[in-house]
Tab-separated table of C-alpha atoms and ligand atoms in Angstrom:
chain	number	residue	atom	x	y	z
H	26	UNK	CA	0.018	-0.005	0.002
H	27	UNK	CA	1.425	3.391	-1.039
H	28	UNK	CA	1.216	6.440	1.170
H	29	UNK	CA	1.746	10.126	0.770
H	30	UNK	CA	3.013	12.158	3.758
H	31	UNK	CA	2.496	15.919	3.842
H	32	UNK	CA	3.623	18.454	6.369
H	33	UNK	CA	1.033	21.174	5.815
H	34	UNK	CA	1.037	24.967	6.160
H	35	UNK	CA	3.395	26.070	3.366
H	36	UNK	CA	1.945	28.411	0.651
H	37	UNK	CA	2.533	26.896	-2.782
H	38	UNK	CA	4.448	29.295	-5.005
H	39	UNK	CA	6.300	28.780	-8.311
H	40	UNK	CA	5.840	27.309	-11.756
H	41	UNK	CA	4.822	23.836	-12.907
H	42	UNK	CA	3.742	22.190	-16.151
H	43	UNK	CA	0.326	20.511	-16.383
H	44	UNK	CA	0.299	16.915	-17.635
H	45	UNK	CA	-1.707	15.496	-20.549
H	46	UNK	CA	-5.370	14.539	-19.904
H	47	UNK	CA	-6.162	11.073	-18.462
H	48	UNK	CA	-9.625	11.236	-20.010
H	49	UNK	CA	-8.130	11.907	-23.427
H	50	UNK	CA	-5.353	9.348	-23.482
H	51	UNK	CA	-7.657	6.441	-22.684
H	52	UNK	CA	-10.003	6.714	-25.706
H	53	UNK	CA	-7.076	7.842	-27.910
H	54	UNK	CA	-5.157	4.619	-27.040
H	55	UNK	CA	-8.326	2.675	-27.833
H	56	UNK	CA	-8.581	4.521	-31.155
H	57	UNK	CA	-4.965	3.584	-32.022
H	58	UNK	CA	-6.169	-0.043	-32.181
H	59	UNK	CA	-8.105	0.910	-35.339
H	60	UNK	CA	-5.128	2.273	-37.272
H	61	UNK	CA	-3.098	0.676	-40.041
H	62	UNK	CA	0.435	1.918	-39.462
H	63	UNK	CA	2.195	3.597	-36.541
H	64	UNK	CA	0.469	5.985	-34.125
H	65	UNK	CA	2.644	8.275	-31.989
H	66	UNK	CA	1.052	9.960	-29.061
H	67	UNK	CA	2.870	12.893	-27.343
H	68	UNK	CA	2.098	14.511	-23.974
H	69	UNK	CA	0.886	11.183	-22.731
H	70	UNK	CA	0.477	11.282	-18.916
H	71	UNK	CA	2.606	8.769	-17.021
H	72	UNK	CA	-0.126	7.530	-14.729
H	73	UNK	CA	-1.291	4.045	-13.765
H	74	UNK	CA	-4.481	4.336	-15.865
H	75	UNK	CA	-2.378	4.920	-19.021
H	76	UNK	CA	-0.348	1.854	-18.189
H	77	UNK	CA	-3.562	-0.187	-17.689
H	78	UNK	CA	-4.783	0.915	-21.131
H	79	UNK	CA	-1.369	0.009	-22.664
H	80	UNK	CA	-1.666	-3.409	-21.048
H	81	UNK	CA	-5.070	-3.872	-22.786
H	82	UNK	CA	-3.510	-2.899	-26.136
H	83	UNK	CA	-0.743	-5.393	-25.609
H	84	UNK	CA	-3.256	-8.121	-24.537
H	85	UNK	CA	-5.011	-7.377	-27.862
H	86	UNK	CA	-1.758	-7.954	-29.738
H	87	UNK	CA	-0.595	-4.344	-30.403
H	88	UNK	CA	3.034	-3.437	-30.102
H	89	UNK	CA	3.518	-0.510	-27.709
H	90	UNK	CA	6.706	1.240	-26.689
H	91	UNK	CA	7.051	4.139	-24.300
H	92	UNK	CA	9.720	6.860	-24.374
H	93	UNK	CA	9.092	9.436	-21.656
H	94	UNK	CA	5.712	11.028	-22.422
H	95	UNK	CA	5.589	9.637	-25.968
H	96	UNK	CA	3.926	6.341	-26.762
H	97	UNK	CA	4.361	4.406	-30.055
H	98	UNK	CA	1.605	1.976	-31.056
H	99	UNK	CA	1.374	-0.386	-33.913
H	100	UNK	CA	-1.726	-2.597	-34.219
H	101	UNK	CA	-1.113	-3.995	-37.747
H	102	UNK	CA	-0.816	-7.587	-36.608
H	103	UNK	CA	-3.091	-7.260	-33.604
H	104	UNK	CA	-6.080	-9.584	-33.816
H	105	UNK	CA	-7.359	-9.838	-30.205
H	106	UNK	CA	-10.992	-9.245	-29.390
H	107	UNK	CA	-11.031	-10.157	-25.718
H	108	UNK	CA	-10.073	-7.947	-22.747
H	109	UNK	CA	-8.934	-10.185	-19.807
H	110	UNK	CA	-11.115	-9.847	-16.773
H	111	UNK	CA	-8.227	-8.719	-14.570
H	112	UNK	CA	-7.576	-5.732	-16.873
H	113	UNK	CA	-11.312	-4.798	-16.992
H	114	UNK	CA	-11.282	-4.780	-13.205
H	115	UNK	CA	-8.163	-2.652	-13.035
H	116	UNK	CA	-9.860	0.226	-14.837
H	117	UNK	CA	-13.603	0.453	-15.248
H	118	UNK	CA	-13.261	2.791	-18.238
H	119	UNK	CA	-11.701	-0.030	-20.228
H	120	UNK	CA	-15.295	-0.432	-21.560
H	121	UNK	CA	-14.151	2.301	-23.906
H	122	UNK	CA	-12.204	-0.278	-25.911
H	123	UNK	CA	-15.443	-2.007	-26.880
H	124	UNK	CA	-16.241	0.264	-29.832
H	125	UNK	CA	-12.677	0.079	-31.141
H	126	UNK	CA	-12.437	-3.687	-30.891
H	127	UNK	CA	-15.757	-4.059	-32.666
H	128	UNK	CA	-14.695	-1.575	-35.335
H	129	UNK	CA	-11.613	-3.680	-36.038
H	130	UNK	CA	-12.619	-7.269	-35.343
H	131	UNK	CA	-16.464	-7.252	-35.529
H	132	UNK	CA	-16.411	-9.312	-32.324
H	133	UNK	CA	-15.628	-8.287	-28.729
H	134	UNK	CA	-15.626	-10.208	-25.454
H	135	UNK	CA	-15.261	-8.088	-22.317
H	136	UNK	CA	-16.293	-8.656	-18.731
H	137	UNK	CA	-19.132	-6.509	-17.419
H	138	UNK	CA	-17.614	-3.428	-15.682
H	139	UNK	CA	-20.210	-3.625	-12.864
H	140	UNK	CA	-20.177	-1.213	-9.901
H	141	UNK	CA	-17.225	0.950	-8.891
H	142	UNK	CA	-16.123	3.268	-6.220
H	143	UNK	CA	-18.447	6.024	-7.498
H	144	UNK	CA	-21.574	3.865	-7.176
H	145	UNK	CA	-23.209	1.751	-9.864
H	146	UNK	CA	-21.908	2.637	-13.290
H	147	UNK	CA	-24.419	1.270	-15.824
H	148	UNK	CA	-23.502	0.884	-19.521
H	149	UNK	CA	-27.044	0.754	-20.847
H	150	UNK	CA	-26.504	3.761	-23.188
H	151	UNK	CA	-23.428	2.100	-24.725
H	152	UNK	CA	-25.293	-1.191	-25.220
H	153	UNK	CA	-28.447	0.328	-26.644
H	154	UNK	CA	-26.431	2.437	-29.151
H	155	UNK	CA	-24.255	-0.400	-30.299
H	156	UNK	CA	-27.350	-2.650	-30.659
H	157	UNK	CA	-28.948	0.024	-32.912
H	158	UNK	CA	-25.768	-0.048	-34.971
H	159	UNK	CA	-26.289	-3.767	-35.744
H	160	UNK	CA	-24.194	-5.303	-32.951
H	161	UNK	CA	-25.700	-8.428	-31.296
H	162	UNK	CA	-24.833	-8.291	-27.571
H	163	UNK	CA	-25.271	-11.240	-25.222
H	164	UNK	CA	-24.740	-10.837	-21.466
H	165	UNK	CA	-23.576	-14.122	-20.016
H	166	UNK	CA	-21.799	-15.066	-16.749
H	167	UNK	CA	-20.647	-11.507	-16.177
H	168	UNK	CA	-19.386	-11.169	-19.770
H	169	UNK	CA	-20.591	-9.124	-22.714
H	170	UNK	CA	-20.240	-11.084	-25.921
H	171	UNK	CA	-20.641	-8.747	-28.880
H	172	UNK	CA	-20.750	-9.633	-32.573
H	173	UNK	CA	-21.747	-8.101	-35.830
H	174	UNK	CA	-21.413	-8.581	-39.584
H	175	UNK	CA	-20.999	-4.936	-40.217
H	176	UNK	CA	-21.461	-1.893	-38.028
H	177	UNK	CA	-24.182	0.207	-39.538
H	178	UNK	CA	-24.432	4.010	-39.265
H	179	UNK	CA	-27.673	5.290	-37.780
H	180	UNK	CA	-29.175	8.194	-35.795
H	181	UNK	CA	-28.733	7.863	-32.042
H	182	UNK	CA	-30.449	10.051	-29.463
H	183	UNK	CA	-28.657	9.591	-26.174
H	184	UNK	CA	-30.845	9.670	-23.065
H	185	UNK	CA	-27.920	11.342	-21.228
H	186	UNK	CA	-24.715	12.872	-22.648
H	187	UNK	CA	-22.499	10.050	-21.375
H	188	UNK	CA	-18.809	10.675	-22.088
H	189	UNK	CA	-17.902	7.019	-22.358
H	190	UNK	CA	-20.890	6.166	-24.545
H	191	UNK	CA	-20.222	9.044	-26.906
H	192	UNK	CA	-16.596	7.932	-27.314
H	193	UNK	CA	-17.525	4.228	-27.746
H	194	UNK	CA	-19.995	5.161	-30.455
H	195	UNK	CA	-17.436	7.420	-32.223
H	196	UNK	CA	-14.928	4.524	-32.163
H	197	UNK	CA	-17.487	2.012	-33.500
H	198	UNK	CA	-18.838	4.460	-36.087
H	199	UNK	CA	-15.570	5.766	-37.618
H	200	UNK	CA	-15.195	2.633	-39.808
H	201	UNK	CA	-18.881	1.703	-40.003
H	202	UNK	CA	-21.047	1.500	-43.151
H	203	UNK	CA	-22.856	4.823	-43.669
H	204	UNK	CA	-23.404	7.837	-41.449
H	205	UNK	CA	-23.886	7.867	-37.707
H	206	UNK	CA	-25.405	10.913	-35.967
H	207	UNK	CA	-25.090	11.237	-32.207
H	208	UNK	CA	-27.666	13.613	-30.765
H	209	UNK	CA	-27.261	14.778	-27.153
H	210	UNK	CA	-23.591	13.796	-27.338
H	211	UNK	CA	-21.200	14.664	-24.447
H	212	UNK	CA	-19.446	17.980	-25.120
H	213	UNK	CA	-16.308	17.459	-22.952
H	214	UNK	CA	-13.067	18.740	-24.401
H	215	UNK	CA	-11.738	15.162	-24.434
H	216	UNK	CA	-14.439	14.300	-26.982
H	217	UNK	CA	-13.025	16.955	-29.291
H	218	UNK	CA	-9.514	15.679	-28.701
H	219	UNK	CA	-10.690	12.195	-29.785
H	220	UNK	CA	-12.354	13.680	-32.849
H	221	UNK	CA	-9.150	15.536	-33.762
H	222	UNK	CA	-7.091	12.360	-33.425
H	223	UNK	CA	-9.557	10.292	-35.536
H	224	UNK	CA	-9.687	13.005	-38.268
H	225	UNK	CA	-5.887	12.976	-38.458
H	226	UNK	CA	-6.116	9.183	-38.909
H	227	UNK	CA	-8.416	9.738	-41.901
H	228	UNK	CA	-11.829	9.594	-40.139
H	229	UNK	CA	-14.612	11.840	-41.307
H	230	UNK	CA	-16.103	13.299	-38.104
H	231	UNK	CA	-17.490	16.724	-37.244
H	232	UNK	CA	-19.456	18.388	-34.507
H	233	UNK	CA	-17.546	17.322	-31.371
H	234	UNK	CA	-18.154	19.900	-28.644
H	235	UNK	CA	-21.512	20.883	-30.094
H	236	UNK	CA	-23.773	18.085	-28.745
H	237	UNK	CA	-24.377	16.735	-32.319
H	238	UNK	CA	-21.630	14.598	-33.790
H	239	UNK	CA	-21.736	13.318	-37.358
H	240	UNK	CA	-19.553	10.466	-38.411
H	241	UNK	CA	-19.262	9.297	-42.050
H	242	UNK	CA	-17.743	5.773	-41.918
H	243	UNK	CA	-14.484	5.186	-43.833
H	244	UNK	CA	-12.988	1.822	-44.828
H	245	UNK	CA	-9.473	2.539	-43.529
H	246	UNK	CA	-7.666	4.589	-40.888
H	247	UNK	CA	-3.950	5.250	-40.939
H	248	UNK	CA	-1.351	5.926	-38.265
H	249	UNK	CA	-0.663	9.511	-37.238
H	250	UNK	CA	1.016	11.729	-34.613
H	251	UNK	CA	-1.034	13.534	-31.953
H	252	UNK	CA	-0.429	15.431	-28.732
H	253	UNK	CA	-2.921	15.000	-25.926
H	254	UNK	CA	-4.669	18.114	-24.489
H	255	UNK	CA	-3.838	19.312	-20.937
H	256	UNK	CA	-5.647	17.596	-18.031
H	257	UNK	CA	-8.345	20.114	-16.846
H	258	UNK	CA	-8.997	18.150	-13.618
H	259	UNK	CA	-5.338	18.119	-12.692
H	260	UNK	CA	-5.289	21.805	-13.470
H	261	UNK	CA	-8.301	22.360	-11.126
H	262	UNK	CA	-6.537	20.318	-8.430
H	263	UNK	CA	-3.386	22.436	-8.494
H	264	UNK	CA	-5.452	25.646	-8.553
H	265	UNK	CA	-7.349	24.429	-5.420
H	266	UNK	CA	-4.055	23.446	-3.741
H	267	UNK	CA	-2.463	26.859	-4.424
H	268	UNK	CA	-5.646	28.668	-3.294
H	269	UNK	CA	-6.098	26.585	-0.113
H	270	UNK	CA	-2.550	27.373	0.963
H	271	UNK	CA	-2.765	31.093	0.096
H	272	UNK	CA	-0.065	30.699	-2.612
H	273	UNK	CA	0.697	32.115	-6.001
H	274	UNK	CA	1.592	29.895	-8.965
H	275	UNK	CA	1.843	29.740	-12.705
H	276	UNK	CA	0.477	26.580	-14.296
H	277	UNK	CA	2.041	26.181	-17.700
H	278	UNK	CA	0.638	24.073	-20.511
H	279	UNK	CA	-2.861	24.570	-19.125
H	280	UNK	CA	-6.037	25.421	-21.085
H	281	UNK	CA	-8.390	27.830	-19.295
H	282	UNK	CA	-11.259	27.363	-21.770
H	283	UNK	CA	-11.456	23.717	-20.747
H	284	UNK	CA	-12.379	24.611	-17.180
H	285	UNK	CA	-15.945	25.656	-18.074
H	286	UNK	CA	-17.931	27.214	-15.259
H	287	UNK	CA	-15.323	26.030	-12.714
H	288	UNK	CA	-13.338	29.204	-13.442
H	289	UNK	CA	-16.159	31.509	-12.280
H	290	UNK	CA	-16.681	29.496	-9.119
H	291	UNK	CA	-13.019	29.759	-8.336
H	292	UNK	CA	-13.008	33.560	-8.950
H	293	UNK	CA	-16.183	34.123	-6.914
H	294	UNK	CA	-14.623	32.142	-4.090
H	295	UNK	CA	-11.701	34.559	-3.927
H	296	UNK	CA	-9.091	33.145	-6.284
H	297	UNK	CA	-7.392	35.677	-8.503
H	298	UNK	CA	-6.973	33.932	-11.853
H	299	UNK	CA	-5.201	35.327	-14.989
H	300	UNK	CA	-5.467	33.286	-18.082
H	301	UNK	CA	-3.052	33.164	-20.992
H	302	UNK	CA	-2.849	31.233	-24.256
H	303	UNK	CA	-1.377	28.172	-22.665
H	304	UNK	CA	-1.006	29.022	-18.952
H	305	UNK	CA	-3.016	30.005	-15.879
H	306	UNK	CA	-1.753	32.165	-13.033
H	307	UNK	CA	-3.570	31.684	-9.719
H	308	UNK	CA	-3.177	33.390	-6.369
H	309	UNK	CA	-5.377	33.701	-3.353
H	310	UNK	CA	-5.394	35.727	-0.106
H	311	UNK	CA	-8.581	34.373	1.393
H	312	UNK	CA	-11.437	32.195	0.353
H	313	UNK	CA	-15.098	32.976	0.858
H	314	UNK	CA	-18.135	30.677	0.699
H	315	UNK	CA	-21.693	31.574	-0.076
H	316	UNK	CA	-22.053	29.579	-3.288
H	317	UNK	CA	-23.909	26.537	-4.458
H	318	UNK	CA	-22.077	24.217	-6.797
H	319	UNK	CA	-24.056	21.712	-8.908
H	320	UNK	CA	-22.026	19.208	-10.903
H	321	UNK	CA	-23.170	19.003	-14.530
H	322	UNK	CA	-21.943	17.722	-17.901
H	323	UNK	CA	-19.457	20.084	-19.682
H	324	UNK	CA	-19.382	23.073	-19.733
H	325	UNK	CA	-20.990	22.811	-16.295
H	326	UNK	CA	-19.062	22.279	-13.114
H	327	UNK	CA	-17.055	19.004	-13.529
H	328	UNK	CA	-17.980	16.213	-11.148
H	329	UNK	CA	-14.276	15.260	-11.127
H	330	UNK	CA	-13.409	18.662	-9.651
H	331	UNK	CA	-16.059	18.531	-6.862
H	332	UNK	CA	-13.891	16.859	-4.259
H	333	UNK	CA	-10.847	19.051	-4.632
H	334	UNK	CA	-13.022	22.186	-4.556
H	335	UNK	CA	-14.700	20.885	-1.425
H	336	UNK	CA	-11.351	20.412	0.324
H	337	UNK	CA	-10.400	23.932	-0.698
H	338	UNK	CA	-13.602	25.381	0.743
H	339	UNK	CA	-13.176	23.685	4.144
H	340	UNK	CA	-11.272	26.764	5.444
H	341	UNK	CA	-13.208	29.355	3.528
H	342	UNK	CA	-15.265	32.058	5.324
H	343	UNK	CA	-18.917	30.900	5.315
H	344	UNK	CA	-20.523	27.822	3.836
H	345	UNK	CA	-20.678	26.238	0.399
H	346	UNK	CA	-23.264	23.811	-0.961
H	347	UNK	CA	-22.150	20.974	-3.212
H	348	UNK	CA	-24.834	19.098	-5.195
H	349	UNK	CA	-23.627	16.003	-6.983
H	350	UNK	CA	-25.852	15.241	-9.958
H	351	UNK	CA	-23.653	12.989	-12.051
H	352	UNK	CA	-22.620	10.036	-9.776
H	353	UNK	CA	-24.405	8.452	-6.833
H	354	UNK	CA	-21.543	7.957	-4.413
H	355	UNK	CA	-19.101	10.824	-4.789
H	356	UNK	CA	-18.673	12.138	-1.254
H	357	UNK	CA	-16.100	9.443	-0.137
H	358	UNK	CA	-13.705	12.157	0.907
H	359	UNK	CA	-16.109	13.686	3.439
H	360	UNK	CA	-15.521	11.186	6.269
H	361	UNK	CA	-11.786	11.736	5.926
H	362	UNK	CA	-12.016	15.577	5.762
H	363	UNK	CA	-14.073	15.367	8.977
H	364	UNK	CA	-11.207	13.509	10.650
H	365	UNK	CA	-8.989	16.507	9.728
H	366	UNK	CA	-11.363	18.904	11.511
H	367	UNK	CA	-13.580	20.048	8.598
H	368	UNK	CA	-17.253	20.754	9.201
H	369	UNK	CA	-19.331	19.096	6.492
H	370	UNK	CA	-22.827	17.758	6.631
H	371	UNK	CA	-24.260	15.499	3.923
H	372	UNK	CA	-27.741	14.409	2.998
H	373	UNK	CA	-27.946	12.137	-0.095
H	374	UNK	CA	-26.310	13.954	-2.975
H	375	UNK	CA	-25.914	17.268	-1.113
H	376	UNK	CA	-22.962	18.289	1.014
H	377	UNK	CA	-22.506	21.567	2.859
H	378	UNK	CA	-19.116	22.802	4.067
H	379	UNK	CA	-18.942	25.332	6.817
H	380	UNK	CA	-15.557	26.989	6.937
H	381	UNK	CA	-13.276	26.306	9.908
H	382	UNK	CA	-10.179	28.262	10.975
H	383	UNK	CA	-7.859	25.249	10.834
H	384	UNK	CA	-7.592	21.730	9.531
H	385	UNK	CA	-5.301	19.308	11.398
H	386	UNK	CA	-3.067	16.607	9.934
H	387	UNK	CA	-3.894	13.005	10.741
H	388	UNK	CA	-3.953	9.575	9.036
H	389	UNK	CA	-6.602	9.392	6.290
H	390	UNK	CA	-7.374	7.052	3.464
H	391	UNK	CA	-7.964	7.711	-0.228
H	392	UNK	CA	-11.182	6.007	-1.250
H	393	UNK	CA	-11.044	6.961	-4.970
H	394	UNK	CA	-8.918	9.006	-7.365
H	395	UNK	CA	-10.432	12.507	-6.913
H	396	UNK	CA	-11.381	11.936	-3.277
H	397	UNK	CA	-7.735	11.055	-2.740
H	398	UNK	CA	-6.596	14.249	-4.466
H	399	UNK	CA	-8.895	16.268	-2.212
H	400	UNK	CA	-7.011	14.853	0.840
H	401	UNK	CA	-3.781	16.126	-0.677
H	402	UNK	CA	-5.307	19.584	-1.022
H	403	UNK	CA	-6.545	19.417	2.569
H	404	UNK	CA	-3.234	18.089	3.893
H	405	UNK	CA	-1.278	20.921	2.229
H	406	UNK	CA	-3.479	23.485	4.029
H	407	UNK	CA	-3.576	21.654	7.405
H	408	UNK	CA	-1.497	22.187	10.489
H	409	UNK	CA	0.816	19.230	11.154
H	410	UNK	CA	1.366	15.999	9.319
H	411	UNK	CA	-1.174	14.242	7.069
H	412	UNK	CA	-0.600	10.631	6.084
H	413	UNK	CA	-2.702	9.531	3.052
H	414	UNK	CA	-3.011	5.732	2.855
H	415	UNK	CA	-4.101	3.953	-0.307
H	416	UNK	CA	-2.390	6.560	-2.419
H	417	UNK	CA	-2.564	4.115	-5.410
H	418	UNK	CA	-5.893	5.715	-6.180
H	419	UNK	CA	-4.187	9.095	-6.616
H	420	UNK	CA	-1.509	7.661	-8.924
H	421	UNK	CA	-4.266	6.493	-11.309
H	422	UNK	CA	-4.567	10.125	-12.487
H	423	UNK	CA	-1.700	12.302	-11.203
H	424	UNK	CA	1.776	12.203	-12.755
H	425	UNK	CA	4.673	13.180	-10.486
H	426	UNK	CA	2.341	14.749	-7.892
H	427	UNK	CA	4.970	14.755	-5.168
H	428	UNK	CA	7.600	16.371	-7.426
H	429	UNK	CA	5.167	19.020	-8.784
H	430	UNK	CA	4.008	19.974	-5.274
H	431	UNK	CA	7.635	19.965	-3.980
H	432	UNK	CA	8.619	22.285	-6.837
H	433	UNK	CA	5.870	24.619	-5.512
H	434	UNK	CA	7.366	24.509	-2.033
H	435	UNK	CA	5.293	21.772	-0.376
H	436	UNK	CA	6.841	19.410	2.163
H	437	UNK	CA	5.645	16.120	0.678
H	438	UNK	CA	7.115	12.609	0.509
H	439	UNK	CA	5.739	9.223	-0.483
H	440	UNK	CA	6.322	5.520	0.280
H	441	UNK	CA	5.446	3.243	-2.686
A	518	UD1	C1	-16.191	9.954	-17.719
A	518	UD1	C2	-14.839	10.227	-17.135
A	518	UD1	C3	-14.900	10.469	-15.616
A	518	UD1	C4	-16.011	11.544	-15.365
A	518	UD1	C5	-17.330	11.221	-16.104
A	518	UD1	C6	-18.327	12.325	-15.989
A	518	UD1	C7	-13.274	9.049	-18.507
A	518	UD1	C8	-12.296	7.940	-18.632
A	518	UD1	N1	-13.914	9.101	-17.387
A	518	UD1	O1	-16.620	8.724	-17.130
A	518	UD1	O2	-13.712	10.895	-15.124
A	518	UD1	O3	-16.252	11.594	-13.924
A	518	UD1	O4	-17.035	10.971	-17.504
A	518	UD1	O5	-17.809	13.493	-16.473
A	518	UD1	O6	-13.441	9.840	-19.429
A	518	UD1	N2	-24.545	6.405	-17.286
A	518	UD1	C9	-25.595	5.566	-17.454
A	518	UD1	N3	-25.614	4.662	-18.487
A	518	UD1	C10	-24.564	4.547	-19.348
A	518	UD1	C11	-23.470	5.449	-19.176
A	518	UD1	C12	-23.464	6.350	-18.122
A	518	UD1	O7	-26.568	5.605	-16.700
A	518	UD1	O8	-24.626	3.721	-20.275
A	518	UD1	C13	-24.550	7.385	-16.169
A	518	UD1	C14	-23.374	7.028	-15.211
A	518	UD1	O9	-23.749	6.073	-14.292
A	518	UD1	C15	-23.183	8.354	-14.581
A	518	UD1	C16	-23.427	9.324	-15.687
A	518	UD1	O10	-24.201	8.672	-16.654
A	518	UD1	O11	-24.118	8.561	-13.514
A	518	UD1	C17	-22.222	9.892	-16.327
A	518	UD1	O12	-21.455	8.849	-16.841
A	518	UD1	P1	-20.444	8.998	-18.118
A	518	UD1	O13	-20.576	10.375	-18.658
A	518	UD1	O14	-20.686	7.811	-18.983
A	518	UD1	O15	-19.045	8.890	-17.400
A	518	UD1	P2	-17.826	7.938	-17.764
A	518	UD1	O16	-17.685	7.938	-19.273
A	518	UD1	O17	-17.937	6.670	-17.048
């Protein structure tokens, strides 16, 4: 079990680079399975979820090599259609490979992703869309056995703008027969990044970011080179850490337009934020509550940023209301923040923080990726030493988190 140890109370000041986006690299690696020829992906985050996706590609028969933050993939001789159960369990979002495997092999066998740390995570939207595209799907013994002669383009009206379902459909549709239209598609920046990658591969796709995506199937996709967009949730995490410690930092290689309504919440809460072409400067003297945050699909307030913002607001003047509308069980961090002296009450999907003067370091446990990151934010602003157990959750999404925070002046070490 890994742990992160933080001696809190030091304002974070300095300059760091923001890593590539976890939620972009995963579908992009899946897309690389569809290419004839070499794909080269730059700005690839060195996080455990990336390595899990690379393991899936290798299990499918692709050749993958890694040099720093660049990954080289060749799937010319890959012919796998099954994702081993242990890899599906490692990363629930491996369901994203389904569309790509079907696009290439017309057959896919994956274990059912089931529940996860955020509550039940159904895949009914993925299944209903793929069925409408001509895929026969049998659910047997915890497995999804999917088969089709040809994937057929069609018009799909999603009941919810699911990120994963939108990506799965794009991956299945890019080499399908005919035109696929996705109405009520997810608008997250990572969807646009996937579109850009597929277009460079020769795909005919437009509309990503608008809620209506149109995909004209093509018979062949070729290898290409692509650089992954910056991670907006990691950006939000460092902004919250800097603000919670009363610091002042420049986050380079960051994209402010990808933060959606989060930016206005941060500003209203007392953060001074200056945005540049590819950087964000943040500083903060004092934080003030008084707001209600409702997590929503992009460009609304990102559910993935809820926990780190909650940790930041624990020491704000006044109270803040957090309403979680996307996932059922996303307040795992609350019990741990309470151990550190925070005042938070929860009722179902609503949590209310009431600012306290001080948080105190103690031993806490990361229950999921973003909940774990929120404990880092809290630990940095707490008095004394915070020990975060189960830090593996945090390494799923944060590259070099100890080094980045040390570069900003934090006292942080880890035991892996
Ligand atoms: C993606 C992100 C995750 C983020 C989430 C919401 C990746 C790898 N992960 O997850 O970090 O928190 O978007 O922004 O990109 N749902 C259904 N049926 C379905 C699909 C989804 O009911 O078939 C529900 C889910 O249970 C959840 C909501 O829709 O309540 C959002 O899920 P979705 O947008 O699909 O999230 P993910 O793609 O799993």
